Amino acid sequence: MPGRSSSSSGSTRYISFSGVESALSSLKNFQACISSGMDTVSSVALDLVETQTEVSSEYSMDRAMVEFAKMDRELSHYVKAVQSTINHVKEERPEKVPDLKLLVEKKFLALQDKNSDADFKDNEKFVQYKQQLRELKKQLKTLPCPALASVWFSDVFYTSYTFCPLPLWSS
């Protein structure tokens, strides 16, 4: 039976992983928070581009997205390391309970060693974010006067060279 270990006296004892599994569930919930943070950063970055805010603000949003992607990757690796260790112990049913913390650390470090700085670019949210930024910038470049991108067309007077906003009401 998974999680059962036999001692040398022939009696059977159980290794309970319920506390670890509960903690893993909490970590997985935190991954949703990371995803939500990435959605927020993406929304803010798109707003910054749309309002033509300085480029350094967009760079800050890029850095924030990279940090979120790295956190997501690291948390995923940790969860995989814990799950792998639990599954291994359940399958092996060792007579002596191993140092689970040490086993998790070894598996986690092995996963982390495979990382490269470019891995975060494979993060689905990061890829989507960069694609949305490119599309929005492309759309803004096609407008005659990108600074007026958020102006309603019914409130715009056309000249031969550019858009000029004129209010429809008089004061």
XYZ file of N, CA, C and O in Angstrom:
684
model
N 0.849 -1.178 0.000
C 0.000 0.000 0.000
C 0.891 1.236 0.000
O 1.852 1.306 0.741
N 0.589 2.275 -0.830
C 1.402 3.478 -0.872
C 1.482 4.139 0.501
O 0.507 4.226 1.226
N 2.689 4.637 0.796
C 2.876 5.336 2.059
C 3.099 4.409 3.230
O 3.269 4.846 4.345
N 3.110 3.083 2.989
C 3.290 2.133 4.082
C 4.755 1.686 4.101
O 5.358 1.463 3.077
N 5.291 1.584 5.274
C 6.669 1.151 5.426
C 6.734 0.062 6.473
O 6.060 0.131 7.493
N 7.533 -0.946 6.213
C 7.682 -2.031 7.180
C 8.938 -1.803 7.992
O 9.980 -1.454 7.447
N 8.858 -1.997 9.279
C 10.046 -1.904 10.118
C 10.682 -3.271 10.203
O 10.120 -4.276 9.783
N 11.883 -3.357 10.778
C 12.598 -4.631 10.839
C 11.921 -5.653 11.741
O 12.148 -6.836 11.623
N 11.036 -5.192 12.632
C 10.349 -6.126 13.521
C 9.167 -6.795 12.833
O 8.497 -7.610 13.430
N 8.910 -6.435 11.585
C 7.827 -7.066 10.859
C 6.517 -6.308 10.973
O 5.582 -6.585 10.257
N 6.420 -5.346 11.874
C 5.182 -4.572 11.966
C 5.164 -3.542 10.839
O 6.202 -3.167 10.308
N 3.984 -3.112 10.484
C 3.837 -2.156 9.401
C 3.485 -0.799 9.982
O 2.630 -0.692 10.853
N 4.162 0.245 9.492
C 3.827 1.597 9.927
C 3.528 2.438 8.686
O 3.979 2.116 7.589
N 2.801 3.490 8.886
C 2.376 4.338 7.782
C 3.106 5.669 7.831
O 3.325 6.222 8.896
N 3.471 6.153 6.663
C 4.047 7.488 6.534
C 2.925 8.371 5.991
O 2.425 8.143 4.895
N 2.536 9.329 6.771
C 1.449 10.215 6.348
C 2.022 11.432 5.621
O 2.926 12.087 6.118
N 1.463 11.690 4.472
C 1.881 12.837 3.671
C 0.791 13.904 3.615
O 0.868 14.826 2.810
N -0.230 13.779 4.449
C -1.361 14.713 4.369
C -0.930 16.159 4.616
O -1.423 17.071 3.946
N -0.010 16.388 5.530
C 0.470 17.755 5.783
C 1.223 18.320 4.599
O 1.045 19.488 4.223
N 2.044 17.485 3.987
C 2.808 17.904 2.818
C 1.865 18.174 1.643
O 2.006 19.169 0.926
N 0.890 17.298 1.466
C -0.060 17.469 0.365
C -0.917 18.722 0.553
O -1.247 19.409 -0.414
N -1.229 19.048 1.796
C -1.973 20.272 2.089
C -1.121 21.502 1.751
O -1.613 22.475 1.166
N 0.150 21.441 2.111
C 1.057 22.548 1.790
C 1.219 22.696 0.275
O 1.260 23.822 -0.245
N 1.290 21.574 -0.430
C 1.378 21.631 -1.895
C 0.147 22.287 -2.500
O 0.239 23.059 -3.452
N -0.998 21.986 -1.939
C -2.236 22.596 -2.416
C -2.178 24.115 -2.250
O -2.589 24.858 -3.140
N -1.653 24.564 -1.125
C -1.512 26.012 -0.889
C -0.548 26.632 -1.892
O -0.789 27.738 -2.394
N 0.547 25.932 -2.179
C 1.507 26.446 -3.158
C 0.883 26.543 -4.542
O 1.122 27.498 -5.281
N 0.071 25.562 -4.887
C -0.595 25.599 -6.186
C -1.571 26.769 -6.251
O -1.731 27.390 -7.307
N -2.219 27.082 -5.121
C -3.094 28.256 -5.082
C -2.283 29.528 -5.280
O -2.759 30.485 -5.895
N -1.070 29.540 -4.761
C -0.217 30.715 -4.936
C 0.161 30.903 -6.398
O 0.350 32.028 -6.852
N 0.249 29.810 -7.141
C 0.529 29.931 -8.574
C -0.566 30.738 -9.265
O -0.293 31.488 -10.197
N -1.798 30.622 -8.795
C -2.898 31.422 -9.345
C -2.668 32.901 -9.045
O -3.007 33.767 -9.857
N -2.095 33.196 -7.884
C -1.785 34.589 -7.539
C -0.706 35.143 -8.467
O -0.774 36.304 -8.879
N 0.279 34.328 -8.783
C 1.324 34.753 -9.717
C 0.707 35.038 -11.086
O 0.997 36.052 -11.715
N -0.180 34.171 -11.513
C -0.863 34.360 -12.795
C -1.668 35.656 -12.792
O -1.649 36.413 -13.764
N -2.350 35.924 -11.709
C -3.127 37.159 -11.580
C -2.207 38.382 -11.622
O -2.530 39.394 -12.249
N -1.061 38.279 -10.978
C -0.083 39.372 -11.019
C 0.405 39.630 -12.428
O 0.561 40.782 -12.849
N 0.616 38.566 -13.178
C 1.054 38.713 -14.564
C -0.032 39.371 -15.408
O 0.267 40.209 -16.276
N -1.276 39.016 -15.156
C -2.390 39.650 -15.876
C -2.436 41.150 -15.580
O -2.661 41.967 -16.477
N -2.217 41.502 -14.327
C -2.240 42.913 -13.926
C -1.102 43.685 -14.589
O -1.308 44.777 -15.127
N 0.101 43.129 -14.557
C 1.251 43.785 -15.186
C 0.995 43.958 -16.676
O 1.262 45.019 -17.246
N 0.450 42.945 -17.308
C 0.161 43.006 -18.736
C -0.835 44.126 -19.034
O -0.637 44.915 -19.963
N -1.878 44.209 -18.235
C -2.891 45.251 -18.427
C -2.292 46.651 -18.253
O -2.553 47.549 -19.051
N -1.474 46.819 -17.228
C -0.843 48.118 -16.988
C 0.102 48.465 -18.139
O 0.108 49.602 -18.624
N 0.887 47.504 -18.587
C 1.822 47.752 -19.685
C 1.085 48.162 -20.956
O 1.508 49.086 -21.658
N -0.019 47.487 -21.250
C -0.801 47.848 -22.440
C -1.365 49.258 -22.304
O -1.372 50.024 -23.275
N -1.812 49.611 -21.109
C -2.299 50.976 -20.871
C -1.181 51.998 -21.058
O -1.397 53.078 -21.613
N 0.015 51.670 -20.598
C 1.156 52.583 -20.755
C 1.489 52.807 -22.221
O 1.758 53.925 -22.646
N 1.457 51.742 -23.008
C 1.740 51.874 -24.438
C 0.638 52.677 -25.112
O 0.905 53.565 -25.908
N -0.591 52.377 -24.757
C -1.720 53.067 -25.384
C -1.706 54.561 -25.077
O -2.055 55.373 -25.921
N -1.295 54.930 -23.892
C -1.266 56.344 -23.517
C 0.072 56.989 -23.833
O 0.308 58.128 -23.453
N 0.950 56.239 -24.504
C 2.248 56.745 -24.944
C 3.114 57.222 -23.773
O 3.813 58.212 -23.860
N 3.039 56.509 -22.661
C 3.857 56.827 -21.502
C 5.306 56.471 -21.826
O 5.568 55.613 -22.650
N 6.229 57.108 -21.146
C 7.647 56.927 -21.458
C 8.066 55.461 -21.513
O 7.525 54.606 -20.827
N 9.071 55.207 -22.329
C 9.535 53.856 -22.595
C 10.070 53.177 -21.331
O 9.922 51.979 -21.164
N 10.665 53.932 -20.412
C 11.219 53.301 -19.212
C 10.126 52.630 -18.384
O 10.386 51.635 -17.713
N 8.904 53.135 -18.444
C 7.795 52.494 -17.732
C 7.479 51.142 -18.356
O 7.208 50.173 -17.652
N 7.528 51.075 -19.668
C 7.298 49.801 -20.350
C 8.422 48.824 -20.008
O 8.180 47.644 -19.771
N 9.650 49.314 -19.941
C 10.776 48.469 -19.563
C 10.577 47.919 -18.157
O 10.850 46.748 -17.897
N 10.071 48.729 -17.250
C 9.781 48.276 -15.887
C 8.731 47.177 -15.892
O 8.815 46.218 -15.123
N 7.733 47.299 -16.750
C 6.693 46.271 -16.857
C 7.294 44.981 -17.417
O 6.953 43.892 -16.967
N 8.201 45.109 -18.372
C 8.878 43.925 -18.916
C 9.652 43.206 -17.809
O 9.596 41.985 -17.696
N 10.373 43.975 -17.012
C 11.148 43.376 -15.915
C 10.224 42.700 -14.913
O 10.535 41.625 -14.394
N 9.080 43.322 -14.621
C 8.116 42.722 -13.689
C 7.583 41.409 -14.253
O 7.456 40.415 -13.516
N 7.288 41.371 -15.545
C 6.800 40.140 -16.164
C 7.863 39.038 -16.096
O 7.551 37.877 -15.827
N 9.123 39.412 -16.320
C 10.212 38.436 -16.235
C 10.298 37.881 -14.814
O 10.438 36.667 -14.624
N 10.190 38.750 -13.827
C 10.254 38.296 -12.428
C 9.099 37.361 -12.092
O 9.279 36.346 -11.421
N 7.895 37.699 -12.545
C 6.746 36.812 -12.325
C 6.967 35.465 -13.012
O 6.669 34.414 -12.446
N 7.483 35.487 -14.245
C 7.730 34.239 -14.979
C 8.770 33.392 -14.249
O 8.631 32.168 -14.162
N 9.792 34.034 -13.717
C 10.816 33.296 -12.959
C 10.227 32.714 -11.674
O 10.538 31.570 -11.310
N 9.394 33.499 -10.984
C 8.746 32.974 -9.769
C 7.877 31.774 -10.099
O 7.874 30.775 -9.379
N 7.134 31.875 -11.186
C 6.248 30.782 -11.610
C 7.064 29.527 -11.916
O 6.708 28.426 -11.492
N 8.169 29.706 -12.633
C 9.031 28.570 -12.965
C 9.619 27.938 -11.705
O 9.615 26.723 -11.545
N 10.096 28.770 -10.796
C 10.708 28.256 -9.572
C 9.685 27.526 -8.709
O 9.958 26.455 -8.175
N 8.501 28.100 -8.596
C 7.457 27.453 -7.803
C 7.035 26.130 -8.451
O 6.844 25.127 -7.758
N 6.927 26.104 -9.751
C 6.590 24.862 -10.458
C 7.649 23.791 -10.213
O 7.323 22.628 -9.982
N 8.905 24.183 -10.244
C 9.984 23.233 -9.984
C 9.919 22.705 -8.556
O 10.134 21.504 -8.329
N 9.621 23.567 -7.617
C 9.550 23.129 -6.227
C 8.405 22.133 -6.033
O 8.567 21.095 -5.403
N 7.249 22.468 -6.612
C 6.093 21.569 -6.508
C 6.425 20.219 -7.150
O 6.125 19.162 -6.592
N 7.072 20.241 -8.323
C 7.471 18.983 -8.982
C 8.435 18.189 -8.109
O 8.328 16.955 -8.019
N 9.380 18.871 -7.485
C 10.363 18.190 -6.632
C 9.683 17.523 -5.445
O 9.990 16.371 -5.108
N 8.755 18.213 -4.821
C 8.041 17.651 -3.672
C 7.184 16.467 -4.112
O 7.216 15.398 -3.499
N 6.424 16.643 -5.187
C 5.568 15.558 -5.674
C 6.390 14.331 -6.074
O 6.021 13.201 -5.756
N 7.484 14.558 -6.738
C 8.348 13.460 -7.158
C 8.911 12.721 -5.943
O 8.946 11.487 -5.928
N 9.313 13.469 -4.930
C 9.866 12.851 -3.717
C 8.796 12.032 -3.001
O 9.048 10.885 -2.603
N 7.621 12.582 -2.869
C 6.520 11.862 -2.209
C 6.206 10.575 -2.967
O 6.093 9.505 -2.375
N 6.082 10.683 -4.295
C 5.772 9.501 -5.103
C 6.863 8.438 -4.984
O 6.567 7.245 -4.889
N 8.109 8.881 -4.977
C 9.222 7.940 -4.850
C 9.162 7.197 -3.510
O 9.306 5.973 -3.464
N 8.929 7.929 -2.422
C 8.871 7.311 -1.094
C 7.664 6.374 -0.998
O 7.764 5.275 -0.437
N 6.548 6.765 -1.574
C 5.362 5.902 -1.552
C 5.612 4.601 -2.311
O 5.175 3.537 -1.886
N 6.298 4.680 -3.427
C 6.570 3.493 -4.242
C 7.625 2.593 -3.608
O 7.492 1.374 -3.616
N 8.665 3.200 -3.074
C 9.779 2.431 -2.516
C 9.463 1.825 -1.149
O 10.016 0.802 -0.789
N 8.624 2.475 -0.389
C 8.280 2.049 0.973
C 9.529 1.654 1.768
O 9.677 0.505 2.187
N 10.431 2.595 1.988
C 11.676 2.269 2.673
C 11.437 1.876 4.136
O 10.465 2.313 4.754
N 12.352 1.061 4.657
C 12.238 0.663 6.061
C 12.495 1.846 6.970
O 11.862 2.002 8.000
N 13.426 2.683 6.575
C 13.756 3.875 7.361
C 13.280 5.100 6.578
O 13.569 5.216 5.382
N 12.567 5.976 7.229
C 12.066 7.172 6.557
C 13.259 8.062 6.192
O 14.049 8.435 7.056
N 13.403 8.359 4.909
C 14.542 9.177 4.469
C 14.353 10.641 4.875
O 13.269 11.067 5.267
N 15.413 11.399 4.746
C 15.360 12.841 5.000
C 14.647 13.487 3.807
O 15.258 13.750 2.762
N 13.351 13.701 3.954
C 12.538 14.214 2.847
C 12.996 15.597 2.399
O 13.006 15.897 1.200
N 13.370 16.418 3.373
C 13.819 17.774 3.032
C 15.043 17.718 2.125
O 15.114 18.420 1.120
N 15.975 16.873 2.449
C 17.194 16.735 1.645
C 16.864 16.201 0.248
O 17.390 16.701 -0.750
N 15.985 15.221 0.166
C 15.601 14.667 -1.134
C 14.925 15.722 -2.014
O 15.205 15.831 -3.213
N 14.026 16.511 -1.403
C 13.338 17.577 -2.150
C 14.351 18.604 -2.635
O 14.313 19.037 -3.793
N 15.263 19.004 -1.750
C 16.277 19.992 -2.139
C 17.110 19.511 -3.316
O 17.396 20.266 -4.241
N 17.519 18.240 -3.282
C 18.317 17.687 -4.381
C 17.534 17.707 -5.688
O 18.059 18.099 -6.733
N 16.276 17.281 -5.651
C 15.453 17.262 -6.869
C 15.199 18.684 -7.381
O 15.247 18.943 -8.579
N 14.934 19.594 -6.443
C 14.689 20.989 -6.807
C 15.932 21.590 -7.466
O 15.839 22.228 -8.527
N 17.092 21.393 -6.873
C 18.328 21.932 -7.442
C 18.627 21.332 -8.806
O 19.106 22.023 -9.703
N 18.314 20.048 -8.975
C 18.511 19.410 -10.280
C 17.628 20.068 -11.337
O 18.068 20.306 -12.466
N 16.400 20.385 -10.976
C 15.499 21.073 -11.906
C 15.991 22.490 -12.190
O 15.975 22.948 -13.333
N 16.428 23.181 -11.152
C 16.892 24.561 -11.305
C 18.162 24.626 -12.155
O 18.366 25.594 -12.890
N 19.019 23.617 -12.040
C 20.261 23.601 -12.820
C 20.001 23.543 -14.321
O 20.851 23.940 -15.113
N 18.867 23.047 -14.714
C 18.520 22.941 -16.135
C 18.008 24.267 -16.702
O 17.802 24.384 -17.905
N 17.788 25.249 -15.846
C 17.237 26.532 -16.279
C 18.242 27.341 -17.087
O 19.443 27.240 -16.880
N 17.699 28.159 -17.948
C 18.501 29.184 -18.612
C 17.724 30.483 -18.477
O 16.520 30.478 -18.213
N 18.427 31.584 -18.645
C 17.764 32.875 -18.500
C 16.681 33.091 -19.550
O 15.789 33.905 -19.363
N 16.753 32.372 -20.636
C 15.759 32.528 -21.707
C 14.522 31.670 -21.492
O 13.533 31.840 -22.198
N 14.552 30.762 -20.505
C 13.404 29.869 -20.277
C 12.103 30.617 -20.021
O 11.032 30.171 -20.426
N 12.195 31.739 -19.330
C 10.973 32.457 -18.980
C 10.217 32.909 -20.215
O 9.010 33.122 -20.175
N 10.923 33.032 -21.322
C 10.274 33.461 -22.565
C 9.316 32.409 -23.094
O 8.523 32.680 -23.979
N 9.390 31.201 -22.553
C 8.457 30.139 -22.939
C 7.191 30.182 -22.092
O 6.243 29.443 -22.359
N 7.176 31.036 -21.073
C 6.005 31.157 -20.213
C 4.835 31.684 -21.039
O 4.957 32.704 -21.723
N 3.711 30.979 -20.987
C 2.549 31.311 -21.813
C 2.093 32.763 -21.619
O 1.812 33.472 -22.578
N 2.035 33.202 -20.368
C 1.582 34.577 -20.082
C 2.581 35.597 -20.616
O 2.193 36.643 -21.118
N 3.871 35.300 -20.497
C 4.898 36.211 -20.989
C 4.828 36.335 -22.506
O 4.889 37.431 -23.058
N 4.674 35.215 -23.185
C 4.574 35.204 -24.643
C 3.342 35.999 -25.092
O 3.411 36.825 -26.006
N 2.220 35.773 -24.417
C 0.983 36.486 -24.740
C 1.162 37.988 -24.520
O 0.732 38.798 -25.335
N 1.803 38.354 -23.427
C 2.060 39.761 -23.094
C 2.875 40.429 -24.202
O 2.512 41.503 -24.694
N 3.976 39.810 -24.618
C 4.828 40.396 -25.656
C 4.077 40.509 -26.979
O 4.218 41.507 -27.691
N 3.256 39.513 -27.283
C 2.484 39.535 -28.522
C 1.462 40.678 -28.500
O 1.302 41.402 -29.474
N 0.771 40.847 -27.384
C -0.208 41.930 -27.268
C 0.464 43.297 -27.382
O -0.085 44.203 -28.018
N 1.637 43.449 -26.778
C 2.360 44.718 -26.888
C 2.726 45.011 -28.345
O 2.542 46.139 -28.816
N 3.246 44.002 -29.041
C 3.613 44.190 -30.454
C 2.398 44.586 -31.289
O 2.472 45.505 -32.106
N 1.281 43.907 -31.077
C 0.075 44.201 -31.846
C -0.433 45.609 -31.566
O -0.825 46.321 -32.492
N -0.428 46.016 -30.303
C -0.901 47.354 -29.960
C 0.014 48.422 -30.546
O -0.464 49.420 -31.102
N 1.314 48.226 -30.455
C 2.255 49.191 -31.036
C 2.058 49.291 -32.541
O 2.115 50.387 -33.107
N 1.826 48.153 -33.184
C 1.599 48.131 -34.631
C 0.339 48.928 -34.972
O 0.324 49.706 -35.917
N -0.731 48.723 -34.192
C -1.981 49.457 -34.418
C -1.780 50.957 -34.228
O -2.285 51.759 -35.006
N -1.043 51.325 -33.194
C -0.826 52.742 -32.912
C 0.009 53.406 -33.994
O -0.195 54.579 -34.294
N 0.933 52.670 -34.604
C 1.766 53.228 -35.671
C 0.963 53.507 -36.931
O 1.346 54.353 -37.729
N -0.142 52.810 -37.127
C -0.937 53.006 -38.340
C -1.839 54.225 -38.242
O -2.376 54.670 -39.251
N -2.019 54.768 -37.038
C -2.835 55.962 -36.885
C -2.043 57.192 -37.314
O -0.855 57.298 -37.026
N -2.678 58.155 -37.983
C -1.973 59.362 -38.412
C -1.362 60.134 -37.239
O -0.310 60.695 -37.366
N -2.021 60.139 -36.111
C -1.510 60.859 -34.952
C -1.645 59.934 -33.741
O -2.667 59.938 -33.056
N -0.641 59.109 -33.466
C -0.746 58.099 -32.415
C -1.094 58.665 -31.039
O -1.702 57.995 -30.244
N -0.748 59.911 -30.790
C -1.052 60.502 -29.487
C -2.555 60.621 -29.262
O -3.014 60.751 -28.136
N -3.314 60.538 -30.334
C -4.763 60.683 -30.230
C -5.474 59.348 -30.330
O -6.657 59.291 -30.629
N -4.768 58.284 -30.068
C -5.318 56.942 -30.247
C -6.586 56.703 -29.453
O -7.462 55.968 -29.878
N -6.717 57.332 -28.307
C -7.896 57.075 -27.488
C -9.001 58.109 -27.694
O -10.004 58.095 -27.007
N -8.832 59.019 -28.651
C -9.850 60.036 -28.934
C -10.924 59.424 -29.829
O -10.616 58.711 -30.772
N -12.172 59.689 -29.518
C -13.264 59.192 -30.345
C -13.216 59.841 -31.716
O -13.010 61.026 -31.853
N -13.399 59.064 -32.734
C -13.319 59.600 -34.076
C -14.404 60.637 -34.357
O -14.223 61.523 -35.166
N -15.525 60.561 -33.672
C -16.571 61.558 -33.884
C -16.184 62.913 -33.295
O -16.804 63.920 -33.597
N -15.149 62.944 -32.475
C -14.680 64.193 -31.868
C -13.431 64.721 -32.571
O -12.720 65.556 -32.037
N -13.171 64.250 -33.777
C -11.917 64.589 -34.441
C -12.202 65.341 -35.734
O -13.083 64.985 -36.506
N -11.438 66.405 -35.964
C -11.500 67.158 -37.200
C -10.302 66.712 -38.041
O -9.190 66.625 -37.553
N -10.524 66.406 -39.290
C -9.452 65.923 -40.144
C -8.822 67.076 -40.915
O -9.508 67.914 -41.472
N -7.500 67.111 -40.944
C -6.790 68.049 -41.821
C -6.082 67.198 -42.860
O -6.120 65.973 -42.808
N -5.379 67.796 -43.749
C -4.717 67.014 -44.787
C -3.513 66.242 -44.258
O -3.083 65.294 -44.882
N -2.953 66.610 -43.093
C -1.761 65.948 -42.604
C -1.942 65.149 -41.311
O -1.245 64.197 -41.079
N -2.866 65.554 -40.487
C -2.975 64.912 -39.179
C -4.376 65.063 -38.626
O -5.178 65.827 -39.157
N -4.657 64.352 -37.554
C -5.896 64.536 -36.830
C -5.731 65.702 -35.868
O -4.684 65.855 -35.266
N -6.775 66.470 -35.725
C -6.754 67.544 -34.724
C -8.033 67.439 -33.902
O -9.131 67.545 -34.474
N -7.937 67.219 -32.624
C -9.143 67.055 -31.825
C -9.882 68.383 -31.643
O -9.288 69.389 -31.316
N -11.163 68.355 -31.916
C -12.018 69.497 -31.654
C -13.220 69.028 -30.857
O -13.866 68.064 -31.256
N -13.523 69.665 -29.776
C -14.703 69.243 -29.013
C -15.972 69.516 -29.815
O -16.046 70.472 -30.565
N -16.973 68.663 -29.652
C -18.244 68.813 -30.352
C -19.138 69.840 -29.660
O -20.152 70.203 -30.183
N -18.759 70.250 -28.505
C -19.538 71.214 -27.753
C -18.758 72.525 -27.652
O -17.560 72.548 -27.800
N -19.429 73.599 -27.447
C -18.746 74.885 -27.273
C -19.001 75.382 -25.852
O -20.011 75.079 -25.245
N -18.031 76.136 -25.330
C -18.195 76.625 -23.965
C -18.691 78.027 -23.921
O -18.744 78.766 -24.798
